[in-house]
PDB file of C-alpha atoms in Angstrom:
ATOM      1  CA  MET C1229      73.743  76.721  32.513  1.00 37.00           C
ATOM      2  CA  VAL C1230      70.425  75.205  31.456  1.00 44.00           C
ATOM      3  CA  GLY C1231      68.328  78.175  32.359  1.00 47.00           C
ATOM      4  CA  THR C1232      67.121  80.564  34.960  1.00 48.00           C
ATOM      5  CA  ASN C1233      63.815  80.329  36.723  1.00 47.00           C
ATOM      6  CA  ARG C1234      61.639  83.432  36.354  1.00 46.00           C
ATOM      7  CA  GLY C1235      58.401  82.349  37.955  1.00 49.00           C
ATOM      8  CA  LYS C1236      57.394  78.940  36.612  1.00 56.00           C
ATOM      9  CA  VAL C1237      59.061  79.172  33.192  1.00 58.00           C
ATOM     10  CA  LEU C1238      62.720  78.341  32.576  1.00 63.00           C
ATOM     11  CA  PHE C1239      64.730  80.477  30.169  1.00 61.00           C
ATOM     12  CA  ASP C1240      68.012  79.714  28.480  1.00 57.00           C
ATOM     13  CA  SER C1241      70.945  82.125  28.466  1.00 54.00           C
ATOM     14  CA  VAL C1242      69.533  84.088  25.497  1.00 58.00           C
ATOM     15  CA  GLY C1243      66.022  84.417  26.881  1.00 62.00           C
ATOM     16  CA  GLU C1244      64.214  81.610  25.032  1.00 75.00           C
ATOM     17  CA  ALA C1245      61.480  79.939  27.091  1.00 85.00           C
ATOM     18  CA  LEU C1246      62.239  76.287  27.782  1.00 90.00           C
ATOM     19  CA  THR C1247      58.674  75.032  28.012  1.00 93.00           C
ATOM     20  CA  HIS C1248      58.888  71.352  27.084  1.00 95.00           C
ATOM     21  CA  ARG C1249      60.562  68.246  28.453  1.00 96.00           C
ATOM     22  CA  VAL C1250      61.810  65.846  25.791  1.00 96.00           C
ATOM     23  CA  THR C1251      62.397  62.274  26.975  1.00 94.00           C
ATOM     24  CA  VAL C1252      64.353  59.965  24.699  1.00 91.00           C
ATOM     25  CA  TYR C1253      64.161  56.218  25.291  1.00 88.00           C
ATOM     26  CA  PHE C1254      67.088  54.242  23.942  1.00 81.00           C
ATOM     27  CA  GLY C1255      65.868  50.662  23.953  1.00 75.00           C
ATOM     28  CA  GLY C1256      62.138  51.480  24.207  1.00 60.00           C
ATOM     29  CA  PRO C1257      59.797  53.466  26.484  1.00 57.00           C
ATOM     30  CA  GLU C1258      58.600  50.424  28.405  1.00 63.00           C
ATOM     31  CA  ASP C1259      60.065  49.573  31.795  1.00 61.00           C
ATOM     32  CA  GLY C1260      63.619  48.423  31.412  1.00 64.00           C
ATOM     33  CA  ALA C1261      64.665  50.868  28.688  1.00 64.00           C
ATOM     34  CA  GLU C1262      68.422  50.610  28.424  1.00 80.00           C
ATOM     35  CA  LEU C1263      68.892  54.368  28.631  1.00 86.00           C
ATOM     36  CA  THR C1264      66.476  57.240  29.201  1.00 88.00           C
ATOM     37  CA  MET C1265      67.520  60.874  28.800  1.00 92.00           C
ATOM     38  CA  GLU C1266      65.503  64.013  29.542  1.00 95.00           C
ATOM     39  CA  TYR C1267      66.062  67.468  28.128  1.00 95.00           C
ATOM     40  CA  ALA C1268      64.562  70.954  28.355  1.00 95.00           C
ATOM     41  CA  ALA C1269      63.602  72.548  25.035  1.00 94.00           C
ATOM     42  CA  THR C1270      61.557  75.234  23.378  1.00 92.00           C
ATOM     43  CA  TRP C1271      58.385  74.108  21.629  1.00 92.00           C
ATOM     44  CA  LYS C1272      60.022  74.396  18.190  1.00 90.00           C
ATOM     45  CA  GLU C1273      63.136  72.485  19.250  1.00 92.00           C
ATOM     46  CA  ALA C1274      61.026  69.731  20.812  1.00 94.00           C
ATOM     47  CA  SER C1275      58.893  69.444  17.676  1.00 93.00           C
ATOM     48  CA  ASP C1276      61.818  69.382  15.251  1.00 92.00           C
ATOM     49  CA  PHE C1277      63.761  66.924  17.386  1.00 93.00           C
ATOM     50  CA  THR C1278      60.807  64.570  17.765  1.00 93.00           C
ATOM     51  CA  VAL C1279      60.282  64.332  14.003  1.00 93.00           C
ATOM     52  CA  ALA C1280      63.973  63.546  13.427  1.00 91.00           C
ATOM     53  CA  ALA C1281      64.214  61.097  16.343  1.00 89.00           C
ATOM     54  CA  VAL C1282      61.123  59.119  15.334  1.00 89.00           C
ATOM     55  CA  HIS C1283      62.406  59.012  11.752  1.00 92.00           C
ATOM     56  CA  ALA C1284      65.654  57.544  13.152  1.00 89.00           C
ATOM     57  CA  GLY C1285      63.700  54.877  15.042  1.00 87.00           C
ATOM     58  CA  LEU C1286      63.905  56.317  18.552  1.00 87.00           C
ATOM     59  CA  ALA C1287      61.024  56.451  21.002  1.00 88.00           C
ATOM     60  CA  VAL C1288      60.393  59.990  22.268  1.00 92.00           C
ATOM     61  CA  THR C1289      57.828  61.664  24.488  1.00 94.00           C
ATOM     62  CA  VAL C1290      57.268  65.396  24.884  1.00 96.00           C
ATOM     63  CA  ASP C1291      55.372  67.051  27.715  1.00 96.00           C
ATOM     64  CA  SER C1292      55.332  70.273  29.707  1.00 94.00           C
ATOM     65  CA  ARG C1293      56.796  68.807  32.905  1.00 95.00           C
ATOM     66  CA  ILE C1294      59.789  71.106  32.770  1.00 91.00           C
ATOM     67  CA  ARG C1295      61.802  71.439  35.978  1.00 89.00           C
ATOM     68  CA  PRO C1296      65.039  73.031  37.125  1.00 88.00           C
ATOM     69  CA  GLY C1297      68.078  70.857  36.541  1.00 90.00           C
ATOM     70  CA  LEU C1298      67.117  69.467  33.125  1.00 92.00           C
ATOM     71  CA  ARG C1299      69.874  69.722  30.560  1.00 92.00           C
ATOM     72  CA  ARG C1300      69.206  71.739  27.444  1.00 91.00           C
ATOM     73  CA  LEU C1301      68.398  69.679  24.347  1.00 91.00           C
ATOM     74  CA  PRO C1302      71.606  69.629  22.294  1.00 84.00           C
ATOM     75  CA  ARG C1303      71.251  72.014  19.396  1.00 72.00           C
ATOM     76  CA  TYR C1304      73.259  69.878  16.999  1.00 57.00           C
ATOM     77  CA  GLY C1305      73.531  66.522  18.764  1.00 51.00           C
ATOM     78  CA  PHE C1306      70.942  63.986  17.643  1.00 53.00           C
ATOM     79  CA  ARG C1307      69.442  66.019  14.805  1.00 46.00           C
ATOM     80  CA  HIS C1308      72.409  65.935  12.425  1.00 44.00           C
TER      81      HIS C1308
END
């Protein structure tokens, strides 16, 4: 489960606030990106992931447009 909704903030299963949406553009952020994926993350996870993703040549945006139904940012997926 991605998280539970307590008011306007989503929480993961261990109580961490998922406050940021991370959007990863495979193929570029412009219209026509081959693949776009969105994830829910804590501020720290979003920050750490963005640094690693940009270093790897990916285009990433981070904002606070979190919503129910977003998958949790993989803890070990793209960063390792």
